[in-house]
Structure formats: structure tokens, C-alpha cells
N, CA, C and O atoms as a GROMACS GRO file, in nm:
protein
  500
    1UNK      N    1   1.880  -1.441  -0.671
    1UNK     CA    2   1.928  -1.307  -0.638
    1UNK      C    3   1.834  -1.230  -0.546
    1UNK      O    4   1.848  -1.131  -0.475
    2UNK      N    5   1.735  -1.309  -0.572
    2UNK     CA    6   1.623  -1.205  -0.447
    2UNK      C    7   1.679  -1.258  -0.264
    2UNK      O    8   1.732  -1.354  -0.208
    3UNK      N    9   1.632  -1.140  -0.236
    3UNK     CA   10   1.713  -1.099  -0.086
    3UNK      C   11   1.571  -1.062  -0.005
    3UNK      O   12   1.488  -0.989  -0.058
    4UNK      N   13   1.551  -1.119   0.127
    4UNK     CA   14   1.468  -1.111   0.218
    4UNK      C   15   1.521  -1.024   0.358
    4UNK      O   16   1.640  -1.024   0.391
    5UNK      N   17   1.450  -0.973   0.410
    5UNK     CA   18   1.507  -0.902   0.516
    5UNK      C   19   1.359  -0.866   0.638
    5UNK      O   20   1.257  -0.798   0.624
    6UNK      N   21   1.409  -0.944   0.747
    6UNK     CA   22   1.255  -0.890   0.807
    6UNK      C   23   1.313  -0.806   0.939
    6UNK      O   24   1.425  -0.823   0.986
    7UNK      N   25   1.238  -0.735   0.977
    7UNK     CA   26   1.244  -0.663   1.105
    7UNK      C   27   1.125  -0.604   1.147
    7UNK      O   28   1.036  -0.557   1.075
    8UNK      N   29   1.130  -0.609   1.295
    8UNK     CA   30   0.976  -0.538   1.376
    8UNK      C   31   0.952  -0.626   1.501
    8UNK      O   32   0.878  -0.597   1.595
    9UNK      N   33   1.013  -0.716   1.489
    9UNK     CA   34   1.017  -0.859   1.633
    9UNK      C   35   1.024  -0.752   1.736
    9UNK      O   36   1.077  -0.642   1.724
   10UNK      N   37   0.945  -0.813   1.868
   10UNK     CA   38   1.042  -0.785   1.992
   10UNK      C   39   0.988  -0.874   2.088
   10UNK      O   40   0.954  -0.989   2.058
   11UNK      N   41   0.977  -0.828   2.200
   11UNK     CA   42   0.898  -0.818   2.297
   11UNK      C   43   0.799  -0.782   2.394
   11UNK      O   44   0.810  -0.681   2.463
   12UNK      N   45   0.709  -0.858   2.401
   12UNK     CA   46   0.511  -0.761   2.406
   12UNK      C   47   0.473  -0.837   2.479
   12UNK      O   48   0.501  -0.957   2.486
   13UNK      N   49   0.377  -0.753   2.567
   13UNK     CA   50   0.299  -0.788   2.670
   13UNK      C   51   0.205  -0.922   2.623
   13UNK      O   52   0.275  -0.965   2.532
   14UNK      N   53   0.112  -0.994   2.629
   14UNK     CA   54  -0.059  -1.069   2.581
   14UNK      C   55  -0.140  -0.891   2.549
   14UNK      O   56  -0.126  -0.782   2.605
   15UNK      N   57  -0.176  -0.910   2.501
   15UNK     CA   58  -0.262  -0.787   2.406
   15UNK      C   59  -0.191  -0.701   2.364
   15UNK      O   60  -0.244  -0.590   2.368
   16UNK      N   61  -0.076  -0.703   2.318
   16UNK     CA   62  -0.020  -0.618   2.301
   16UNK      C   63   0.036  -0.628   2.119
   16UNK      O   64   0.030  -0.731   2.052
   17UNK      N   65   0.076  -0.527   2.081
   17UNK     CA   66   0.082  -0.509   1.894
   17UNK      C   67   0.205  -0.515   1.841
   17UNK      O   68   0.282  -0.441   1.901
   18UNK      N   69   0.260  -0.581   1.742
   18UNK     CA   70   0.350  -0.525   1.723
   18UNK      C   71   0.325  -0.559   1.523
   18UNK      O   72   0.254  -0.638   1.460
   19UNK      N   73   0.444  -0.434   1.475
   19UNK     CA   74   0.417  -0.466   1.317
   19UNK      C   75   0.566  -0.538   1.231
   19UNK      O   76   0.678  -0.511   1.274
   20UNK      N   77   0.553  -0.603   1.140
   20UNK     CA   78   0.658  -0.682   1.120
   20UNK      C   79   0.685  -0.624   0.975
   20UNK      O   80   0.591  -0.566   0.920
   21UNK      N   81   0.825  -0.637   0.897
   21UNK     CA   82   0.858  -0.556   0.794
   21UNK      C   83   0.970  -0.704   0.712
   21UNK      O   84   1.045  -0.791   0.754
   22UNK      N   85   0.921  -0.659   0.584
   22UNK     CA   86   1.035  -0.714   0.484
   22UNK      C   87   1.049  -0.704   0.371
   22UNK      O   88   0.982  -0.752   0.280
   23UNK      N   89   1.153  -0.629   0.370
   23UNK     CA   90   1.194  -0.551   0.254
   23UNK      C   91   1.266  -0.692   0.147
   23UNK      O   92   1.349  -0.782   0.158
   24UNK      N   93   1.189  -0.647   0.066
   24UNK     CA   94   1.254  -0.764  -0.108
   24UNK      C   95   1.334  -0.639  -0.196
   24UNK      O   96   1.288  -0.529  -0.224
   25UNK      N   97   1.468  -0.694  -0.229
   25UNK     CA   98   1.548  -0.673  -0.315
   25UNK      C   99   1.627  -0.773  -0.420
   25UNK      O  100   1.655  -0.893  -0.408
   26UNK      N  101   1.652  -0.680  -0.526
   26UNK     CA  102   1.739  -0.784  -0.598
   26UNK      C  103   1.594  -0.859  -0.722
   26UNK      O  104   1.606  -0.966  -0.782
   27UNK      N  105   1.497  -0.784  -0.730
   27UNK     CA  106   1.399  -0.843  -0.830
   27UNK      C  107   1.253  -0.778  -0.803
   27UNK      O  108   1.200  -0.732  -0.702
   28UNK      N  109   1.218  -0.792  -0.917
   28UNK     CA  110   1.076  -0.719  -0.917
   28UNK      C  111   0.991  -0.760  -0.828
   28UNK      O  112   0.964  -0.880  -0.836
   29UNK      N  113   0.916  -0.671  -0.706
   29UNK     CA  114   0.839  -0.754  -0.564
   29UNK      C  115   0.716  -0.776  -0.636
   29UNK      O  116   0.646  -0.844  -0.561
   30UNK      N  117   0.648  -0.752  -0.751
   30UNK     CA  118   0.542  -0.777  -0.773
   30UNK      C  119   0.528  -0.953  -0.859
   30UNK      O  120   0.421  -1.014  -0.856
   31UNK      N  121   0.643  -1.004  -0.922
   31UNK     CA  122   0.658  -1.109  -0.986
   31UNK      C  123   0.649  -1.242  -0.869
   31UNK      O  124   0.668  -1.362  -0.890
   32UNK      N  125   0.609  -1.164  -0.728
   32UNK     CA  126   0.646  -1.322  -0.634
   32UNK      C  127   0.551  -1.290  -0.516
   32UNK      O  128   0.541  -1.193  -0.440
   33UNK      N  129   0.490  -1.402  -0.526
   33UNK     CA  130   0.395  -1.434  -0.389
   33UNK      C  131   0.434  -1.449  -0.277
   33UNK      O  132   0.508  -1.542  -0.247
   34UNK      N  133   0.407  -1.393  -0.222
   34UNK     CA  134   0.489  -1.332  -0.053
   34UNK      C  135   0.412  -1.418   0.074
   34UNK      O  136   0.289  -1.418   0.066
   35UNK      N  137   0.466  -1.485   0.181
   35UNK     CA  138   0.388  -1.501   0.292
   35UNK      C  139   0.531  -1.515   0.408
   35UNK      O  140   0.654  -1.507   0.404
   36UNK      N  141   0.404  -1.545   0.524
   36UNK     CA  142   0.498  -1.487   0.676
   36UNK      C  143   0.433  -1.653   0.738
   36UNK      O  144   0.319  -1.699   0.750
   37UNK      N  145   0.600  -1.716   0.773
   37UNK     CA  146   0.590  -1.829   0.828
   37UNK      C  147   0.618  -1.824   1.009
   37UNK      O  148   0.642  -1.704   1.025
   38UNK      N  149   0.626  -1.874   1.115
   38UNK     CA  150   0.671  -1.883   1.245
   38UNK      C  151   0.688  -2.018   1.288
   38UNK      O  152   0.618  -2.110   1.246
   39UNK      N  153   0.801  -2.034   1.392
   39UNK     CA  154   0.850  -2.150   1.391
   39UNK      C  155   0.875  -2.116   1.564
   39UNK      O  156   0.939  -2.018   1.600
   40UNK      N  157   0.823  -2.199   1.647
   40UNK     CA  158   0.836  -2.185   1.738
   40UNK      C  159   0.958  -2.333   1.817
   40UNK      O  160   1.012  -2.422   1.750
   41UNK      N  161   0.967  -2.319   1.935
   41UNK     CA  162   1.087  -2.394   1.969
   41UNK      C  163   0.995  -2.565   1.993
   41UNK      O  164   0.882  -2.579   2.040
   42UNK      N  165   1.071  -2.652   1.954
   42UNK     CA  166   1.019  -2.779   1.900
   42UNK      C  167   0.943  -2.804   1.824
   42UNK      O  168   0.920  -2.923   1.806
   43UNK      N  169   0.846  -2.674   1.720
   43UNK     CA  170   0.760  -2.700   1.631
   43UNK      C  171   0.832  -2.723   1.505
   43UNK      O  172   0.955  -2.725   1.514
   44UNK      N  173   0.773  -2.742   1.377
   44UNK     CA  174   0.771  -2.738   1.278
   44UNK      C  175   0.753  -2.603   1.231
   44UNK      O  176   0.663  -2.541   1.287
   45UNK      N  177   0.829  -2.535   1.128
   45UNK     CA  178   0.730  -2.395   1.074
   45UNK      C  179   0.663  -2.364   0.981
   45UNK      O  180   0.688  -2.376   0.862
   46UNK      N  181   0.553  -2.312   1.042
   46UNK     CA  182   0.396  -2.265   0.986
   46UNK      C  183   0.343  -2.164   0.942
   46UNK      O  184   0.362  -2.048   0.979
   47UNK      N  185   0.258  -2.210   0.842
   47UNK     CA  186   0.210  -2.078   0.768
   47UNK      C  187   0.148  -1.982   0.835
   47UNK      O  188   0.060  -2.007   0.919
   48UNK      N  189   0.182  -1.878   0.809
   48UNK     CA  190   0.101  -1.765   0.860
   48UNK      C  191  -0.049  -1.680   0.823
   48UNK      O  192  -0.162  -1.666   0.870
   49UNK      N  193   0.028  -1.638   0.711
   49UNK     CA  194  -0.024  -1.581   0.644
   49UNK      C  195   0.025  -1.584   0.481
   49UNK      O  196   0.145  -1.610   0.471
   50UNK      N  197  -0.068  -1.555   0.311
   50UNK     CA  198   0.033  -1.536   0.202
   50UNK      C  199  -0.069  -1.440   0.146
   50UNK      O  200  -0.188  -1.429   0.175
   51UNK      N  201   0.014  -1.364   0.049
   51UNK     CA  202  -0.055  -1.254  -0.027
   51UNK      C  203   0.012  -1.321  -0.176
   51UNK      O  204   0.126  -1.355  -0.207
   52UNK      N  205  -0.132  -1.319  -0.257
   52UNK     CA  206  -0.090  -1.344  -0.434
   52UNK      C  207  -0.134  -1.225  -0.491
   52UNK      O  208  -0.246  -1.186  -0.458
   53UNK      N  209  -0.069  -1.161  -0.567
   53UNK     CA  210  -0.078  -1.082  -0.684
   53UNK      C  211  -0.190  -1.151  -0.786
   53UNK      O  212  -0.301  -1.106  -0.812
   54UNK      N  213  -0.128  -1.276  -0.836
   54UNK     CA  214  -0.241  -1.329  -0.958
   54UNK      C  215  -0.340  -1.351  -0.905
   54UNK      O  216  -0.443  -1.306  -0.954
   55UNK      N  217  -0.345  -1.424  -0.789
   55UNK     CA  218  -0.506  -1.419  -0.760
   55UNK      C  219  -0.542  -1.353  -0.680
   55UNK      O  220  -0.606  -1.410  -0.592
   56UNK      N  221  -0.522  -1.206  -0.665
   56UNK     CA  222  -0.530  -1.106  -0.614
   56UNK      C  223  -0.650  -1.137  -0.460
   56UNK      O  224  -0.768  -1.103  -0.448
   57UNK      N  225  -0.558  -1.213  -0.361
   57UNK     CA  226  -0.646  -1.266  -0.290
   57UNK      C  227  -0.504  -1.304  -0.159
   57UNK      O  228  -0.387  -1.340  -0.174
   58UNK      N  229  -0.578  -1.278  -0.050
   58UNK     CA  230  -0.494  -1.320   0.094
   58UNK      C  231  -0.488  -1.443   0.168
   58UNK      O  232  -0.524  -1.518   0.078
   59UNK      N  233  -0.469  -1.522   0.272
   59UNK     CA  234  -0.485  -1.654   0.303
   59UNK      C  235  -0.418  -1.608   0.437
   59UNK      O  236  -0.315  -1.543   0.450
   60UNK      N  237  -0.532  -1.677   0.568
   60UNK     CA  238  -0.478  -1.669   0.656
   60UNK      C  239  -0.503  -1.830   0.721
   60UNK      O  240  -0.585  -1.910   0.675
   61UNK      N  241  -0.387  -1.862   0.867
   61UNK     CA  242  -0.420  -1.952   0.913
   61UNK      C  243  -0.535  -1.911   1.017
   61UNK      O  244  -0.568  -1.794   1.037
   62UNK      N  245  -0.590  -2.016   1.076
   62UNK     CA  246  -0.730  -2.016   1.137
   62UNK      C  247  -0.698  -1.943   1.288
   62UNK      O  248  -0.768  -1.848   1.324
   63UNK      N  249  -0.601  -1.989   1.363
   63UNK     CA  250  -0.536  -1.908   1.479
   63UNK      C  251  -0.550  -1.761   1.458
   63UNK      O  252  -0.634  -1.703   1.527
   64UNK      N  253  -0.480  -1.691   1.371
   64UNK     CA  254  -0.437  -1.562   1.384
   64UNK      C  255  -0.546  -1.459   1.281
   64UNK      O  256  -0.532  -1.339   1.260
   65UNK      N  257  -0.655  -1.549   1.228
   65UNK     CA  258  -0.762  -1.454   1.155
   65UNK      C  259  -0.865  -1.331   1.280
   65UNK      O  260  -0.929  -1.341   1.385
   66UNK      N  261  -0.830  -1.240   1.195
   66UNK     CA  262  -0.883  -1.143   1.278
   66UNK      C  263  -0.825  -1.076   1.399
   66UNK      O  264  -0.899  -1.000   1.461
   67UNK      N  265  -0.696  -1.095   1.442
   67UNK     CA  266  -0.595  -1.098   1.478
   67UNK      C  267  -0.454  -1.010   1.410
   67UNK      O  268  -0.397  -0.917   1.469
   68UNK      N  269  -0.412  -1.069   1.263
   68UNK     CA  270  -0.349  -1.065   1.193
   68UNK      C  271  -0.358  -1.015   1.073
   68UNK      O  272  -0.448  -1.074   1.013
   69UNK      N  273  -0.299  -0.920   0.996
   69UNK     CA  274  -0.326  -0.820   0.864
   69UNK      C  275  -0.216  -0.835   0.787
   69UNK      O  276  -0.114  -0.782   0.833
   70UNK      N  277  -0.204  -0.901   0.669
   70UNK     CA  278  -0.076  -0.913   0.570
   70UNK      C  279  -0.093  -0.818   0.504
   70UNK      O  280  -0.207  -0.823   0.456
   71UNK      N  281  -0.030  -0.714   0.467
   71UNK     CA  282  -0.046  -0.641   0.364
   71UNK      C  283   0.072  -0.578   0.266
   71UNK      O  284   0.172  -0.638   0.307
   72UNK      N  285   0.116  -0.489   0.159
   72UNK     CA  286   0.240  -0.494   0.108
   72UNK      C  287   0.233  -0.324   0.053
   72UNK      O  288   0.124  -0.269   0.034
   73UNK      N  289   0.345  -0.266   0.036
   73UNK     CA  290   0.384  -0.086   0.034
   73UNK      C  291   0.459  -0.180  -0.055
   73UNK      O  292   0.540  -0.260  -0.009
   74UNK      N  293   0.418  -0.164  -0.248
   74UNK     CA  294   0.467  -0.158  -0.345
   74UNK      C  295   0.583  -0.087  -0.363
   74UNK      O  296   0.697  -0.134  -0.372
   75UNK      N  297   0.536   0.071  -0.369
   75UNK     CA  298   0.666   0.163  -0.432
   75UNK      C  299   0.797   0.136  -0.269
   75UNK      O  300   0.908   0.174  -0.306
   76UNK      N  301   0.800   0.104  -0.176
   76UNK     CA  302   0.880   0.069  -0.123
   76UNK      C  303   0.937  -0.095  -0.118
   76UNK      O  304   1.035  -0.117  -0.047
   77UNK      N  305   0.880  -0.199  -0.187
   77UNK     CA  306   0.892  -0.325  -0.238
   77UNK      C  307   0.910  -0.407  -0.087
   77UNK      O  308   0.997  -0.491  -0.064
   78UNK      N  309   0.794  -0.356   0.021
   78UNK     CA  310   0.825  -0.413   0.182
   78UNK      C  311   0.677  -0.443   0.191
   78UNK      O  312   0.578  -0.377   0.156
   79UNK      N  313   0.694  -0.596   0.266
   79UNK     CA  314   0.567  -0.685   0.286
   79UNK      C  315   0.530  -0.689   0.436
   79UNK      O  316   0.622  -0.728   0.508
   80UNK      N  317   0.414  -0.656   0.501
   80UNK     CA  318   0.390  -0.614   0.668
   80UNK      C  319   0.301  -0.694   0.668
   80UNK      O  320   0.218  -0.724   0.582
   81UNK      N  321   0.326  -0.741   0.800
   81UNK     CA  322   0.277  -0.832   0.891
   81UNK      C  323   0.193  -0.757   1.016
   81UNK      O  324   0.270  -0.738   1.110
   82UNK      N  325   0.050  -0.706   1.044
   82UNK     CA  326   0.038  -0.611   1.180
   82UNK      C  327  -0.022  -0.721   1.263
   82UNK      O  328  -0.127  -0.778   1.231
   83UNK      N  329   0.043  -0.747   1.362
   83UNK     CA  330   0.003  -0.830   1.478
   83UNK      C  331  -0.074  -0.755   1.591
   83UNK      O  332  -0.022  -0.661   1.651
   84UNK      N  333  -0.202  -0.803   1.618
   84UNK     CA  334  -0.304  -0.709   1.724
   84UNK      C  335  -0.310  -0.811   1.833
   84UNK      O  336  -0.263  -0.924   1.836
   85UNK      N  337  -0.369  -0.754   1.910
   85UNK     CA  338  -0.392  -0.879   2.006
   85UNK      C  339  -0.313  -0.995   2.044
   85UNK      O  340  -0.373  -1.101   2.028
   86UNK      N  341  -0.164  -1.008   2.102
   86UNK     CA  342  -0.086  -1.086   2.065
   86UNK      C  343  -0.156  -1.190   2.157
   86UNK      O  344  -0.262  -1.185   2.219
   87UNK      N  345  -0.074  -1.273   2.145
   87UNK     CA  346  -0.092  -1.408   2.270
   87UNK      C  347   0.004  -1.512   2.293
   87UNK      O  348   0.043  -1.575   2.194
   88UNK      N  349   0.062  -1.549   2.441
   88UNK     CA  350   0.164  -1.591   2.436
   88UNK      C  351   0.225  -1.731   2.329
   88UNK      O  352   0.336  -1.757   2.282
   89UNK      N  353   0.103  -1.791   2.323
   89UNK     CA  354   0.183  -1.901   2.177
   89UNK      C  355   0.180  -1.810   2.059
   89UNK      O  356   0.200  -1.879   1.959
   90UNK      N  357   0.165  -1.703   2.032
   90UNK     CA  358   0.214  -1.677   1.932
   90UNK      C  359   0.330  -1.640   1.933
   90UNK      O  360   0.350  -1.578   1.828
   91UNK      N  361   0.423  -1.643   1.997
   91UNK     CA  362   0.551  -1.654   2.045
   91UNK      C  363   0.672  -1.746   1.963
   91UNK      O  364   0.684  -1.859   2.010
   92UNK      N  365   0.733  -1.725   1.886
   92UNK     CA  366   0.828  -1.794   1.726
   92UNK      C  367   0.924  -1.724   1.716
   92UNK      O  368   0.940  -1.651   1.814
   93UNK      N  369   1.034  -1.708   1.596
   93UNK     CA  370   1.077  -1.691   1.545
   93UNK      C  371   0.980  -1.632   1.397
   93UNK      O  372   0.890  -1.705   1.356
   94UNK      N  373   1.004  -1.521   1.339
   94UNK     CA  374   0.868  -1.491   1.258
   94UNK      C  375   0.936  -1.470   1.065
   94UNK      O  376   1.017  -1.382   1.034
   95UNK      N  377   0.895  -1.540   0.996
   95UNK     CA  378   0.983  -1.558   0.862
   95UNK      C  379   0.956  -1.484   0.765
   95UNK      O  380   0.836  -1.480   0.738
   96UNK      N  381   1.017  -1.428   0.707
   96UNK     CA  382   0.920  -1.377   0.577
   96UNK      C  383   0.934  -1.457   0.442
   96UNK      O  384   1.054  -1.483   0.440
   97UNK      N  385   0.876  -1.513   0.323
   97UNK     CA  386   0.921  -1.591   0.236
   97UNK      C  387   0.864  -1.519   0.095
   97UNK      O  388   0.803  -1.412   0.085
   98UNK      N  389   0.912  -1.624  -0.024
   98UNK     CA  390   0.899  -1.555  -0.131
   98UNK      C  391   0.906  -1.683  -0.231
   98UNK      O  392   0.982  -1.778  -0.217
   99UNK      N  393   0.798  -1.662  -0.349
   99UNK     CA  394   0.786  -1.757  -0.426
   99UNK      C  395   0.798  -1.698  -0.580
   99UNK      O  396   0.837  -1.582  -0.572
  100UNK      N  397   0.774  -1.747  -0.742
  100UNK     CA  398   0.727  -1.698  -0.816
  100UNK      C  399   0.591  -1.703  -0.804
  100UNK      O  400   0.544  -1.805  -0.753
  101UNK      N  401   0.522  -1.623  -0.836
  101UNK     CA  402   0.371  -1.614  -0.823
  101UNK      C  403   0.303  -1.638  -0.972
  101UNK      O  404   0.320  -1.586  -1.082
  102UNK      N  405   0.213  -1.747  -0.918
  102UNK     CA  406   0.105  -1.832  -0.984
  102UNK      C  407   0.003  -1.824  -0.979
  102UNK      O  408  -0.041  -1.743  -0.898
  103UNK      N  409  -0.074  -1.890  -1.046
  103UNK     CA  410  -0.247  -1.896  -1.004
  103UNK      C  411  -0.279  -1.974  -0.922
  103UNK      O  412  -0.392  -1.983  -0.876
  104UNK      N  413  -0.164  -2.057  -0.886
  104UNK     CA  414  -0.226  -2.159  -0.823
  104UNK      C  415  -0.160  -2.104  -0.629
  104UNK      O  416  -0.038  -2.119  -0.622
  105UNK      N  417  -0.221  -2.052  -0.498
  105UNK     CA  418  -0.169  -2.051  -0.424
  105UNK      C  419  -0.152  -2.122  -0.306
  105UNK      O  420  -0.252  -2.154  -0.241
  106UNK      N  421  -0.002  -2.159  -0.254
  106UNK     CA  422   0.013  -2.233  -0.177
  106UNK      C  423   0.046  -2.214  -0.043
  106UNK      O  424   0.114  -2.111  -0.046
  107UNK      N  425   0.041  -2.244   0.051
  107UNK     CA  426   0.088  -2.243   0.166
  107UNK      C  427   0.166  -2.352   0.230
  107UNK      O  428   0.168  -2.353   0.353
  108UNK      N  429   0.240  -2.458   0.155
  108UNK     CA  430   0.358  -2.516   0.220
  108UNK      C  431   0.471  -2.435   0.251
  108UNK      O  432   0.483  -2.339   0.176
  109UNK      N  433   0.547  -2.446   0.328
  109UNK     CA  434   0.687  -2.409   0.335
  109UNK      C  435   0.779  -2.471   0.228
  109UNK      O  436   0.804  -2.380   0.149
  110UNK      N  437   0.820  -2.548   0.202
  110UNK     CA  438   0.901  -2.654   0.088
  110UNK      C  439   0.838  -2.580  -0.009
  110UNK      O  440   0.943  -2.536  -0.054
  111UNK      N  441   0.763  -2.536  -0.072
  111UNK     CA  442   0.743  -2.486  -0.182
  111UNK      C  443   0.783  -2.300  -0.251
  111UNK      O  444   0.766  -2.258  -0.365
  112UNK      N  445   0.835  -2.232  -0.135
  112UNK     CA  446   0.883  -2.133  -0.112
  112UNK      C  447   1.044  -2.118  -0.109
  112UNK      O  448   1.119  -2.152  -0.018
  113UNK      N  449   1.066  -2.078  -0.189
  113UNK     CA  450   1.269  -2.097  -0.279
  113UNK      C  451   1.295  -1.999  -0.186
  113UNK      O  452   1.390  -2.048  -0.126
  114UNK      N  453   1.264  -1.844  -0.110
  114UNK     CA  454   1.330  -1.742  -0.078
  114UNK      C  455   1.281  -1.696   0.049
  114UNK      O  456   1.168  -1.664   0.086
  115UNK      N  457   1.442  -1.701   0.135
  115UNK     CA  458   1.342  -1.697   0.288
  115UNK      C  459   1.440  -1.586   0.332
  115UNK      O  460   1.550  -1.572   0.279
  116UNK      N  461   1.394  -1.510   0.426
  116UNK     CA  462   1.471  -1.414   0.520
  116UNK      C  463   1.526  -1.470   0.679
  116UNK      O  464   1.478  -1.567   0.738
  117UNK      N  465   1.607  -1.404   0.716
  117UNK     CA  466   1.676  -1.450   0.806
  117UNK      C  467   1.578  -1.507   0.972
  117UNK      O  468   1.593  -1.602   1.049
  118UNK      N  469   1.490  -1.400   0.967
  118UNK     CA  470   1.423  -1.433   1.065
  118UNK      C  471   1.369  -1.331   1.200
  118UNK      O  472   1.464  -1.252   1.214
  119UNK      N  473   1.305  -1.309   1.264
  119UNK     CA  474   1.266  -1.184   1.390
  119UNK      C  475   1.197  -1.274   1.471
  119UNK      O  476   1.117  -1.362   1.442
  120UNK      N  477   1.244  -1.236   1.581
  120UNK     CA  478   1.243  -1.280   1.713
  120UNK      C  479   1.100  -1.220   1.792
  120UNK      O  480   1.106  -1.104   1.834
  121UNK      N  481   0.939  -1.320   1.818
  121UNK     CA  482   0.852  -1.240   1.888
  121UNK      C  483   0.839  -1.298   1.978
  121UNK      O  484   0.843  -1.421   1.981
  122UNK      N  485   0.822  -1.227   2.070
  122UNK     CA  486   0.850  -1.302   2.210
  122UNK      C  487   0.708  -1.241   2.304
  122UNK      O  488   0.735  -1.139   2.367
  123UNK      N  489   0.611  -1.276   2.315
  123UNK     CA  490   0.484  -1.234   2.435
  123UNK      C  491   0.470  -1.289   2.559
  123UNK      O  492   0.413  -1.396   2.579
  124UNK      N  493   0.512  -1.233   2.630
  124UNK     CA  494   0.473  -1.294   2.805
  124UNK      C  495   0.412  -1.162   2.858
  124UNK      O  496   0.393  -1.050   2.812
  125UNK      N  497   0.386  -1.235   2.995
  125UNK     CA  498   0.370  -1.076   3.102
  125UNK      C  499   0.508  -1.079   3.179
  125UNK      O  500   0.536  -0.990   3.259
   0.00000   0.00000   0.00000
């Protein structure tokens, strides 16, 4: 019953920012470990970033550290993505996902039951 919804995609210059949004409904946002996957055209899709509640701890991939800020607005039950510094491969389709949350945290895709439709980031000049 849980429902994903992302929005904030567009289109951005190379250095340029943009912030990404996804609102969870349909179940308590604190019972599920949240992360932001991207799938670019002929890739596979990849972890981004995940935020755990139980192990009250963040995970980024090595590309987008320092770069990239996962963070989550509880009383509104919406998980943000702030993208700084873009760069043109970071250029995907951008996911938001949803797990039950454990102690144990993962970053496969296959292991994530609840996905949102998807936002479009697109960086050129």
C-alpha cells in the first residue's frame, strides 16, 4: 500500500543545483529505509544514496559524496535529495525507493519492494 512519488527533475546547466522530493503515503515513513537510485540510458540502476532510521546513519555512493545531501521532513513524510554541483553523467532518470527498515543496511536495488515512478535530470550546457 505504500505509494512513492518523486518530483524536482529538470534541466541544469554542469554546476548547476537542483533538489529532488518524495513524498511516502499509505504507511508510516518512519517504519522504512528510504534511498534514491538513477538509471541512466544503457546502464543498470544505481545506488545513490540511503537513509536508515535503525541505524540512524546515511550511505553515499563514492561519485556523488560531497556533492549530494539525502535528507528527510518527517512531519511532512517527504525524502530530499539536494544535488550541488551537477555534472553531465549525472544525467538519469532519478528513483526514489523504499524498504522495511532493519539493522542491517543495504544498497542493492532487488532488495527494495517500493519504488516511485521516476524524474527526469538532465545536465548539459
Amino acid at each position: 500500500q505504500v505509494q512513492l512519488v518523486e518530483s524536482g527533475g529538470g534541466s541544469v546547466q554542469p554546476g548547476g543545483s537542483l533538489r529532488l522530493a518524495c513524498v511516502v503515503s499509505g504507511d508510516t515513513f518512519s517504519d522504512y529505509a528510504m534511498g534514491w537510485f538513477r538509471q541512466a540510458p544503457g546502464k543498470e540502476r544505481e545506488y545513490i544514496a540511503v537513509i536508515s532510521w535503525l541505524v540512524n546513519s546515511t550511505y553515499y555512493r563514492d561519485s556523488v559524496k560531497g556533492r549530494f545531501t539525502i535528507s528527510s521532513d518527517n512531519a511532512k513524510n517527504t525524502l530530499h535529495l539536494q544535488m550541488n554541483n551537477l555534472k553531465p553523467e549525472d544525467t538519469a532518470v532519478y528513483y526514489c525507493a523504499a524498504r522495511r527498515d532493519t539493522y542491517v543496511v543495504v544498497t542493492s536495488r532487488t532488495l527494495y519492494a517500493y519504488w516511485g515512478q521516476g524524474t527526469q535530470v538532465t545536465v548539459s550546457s
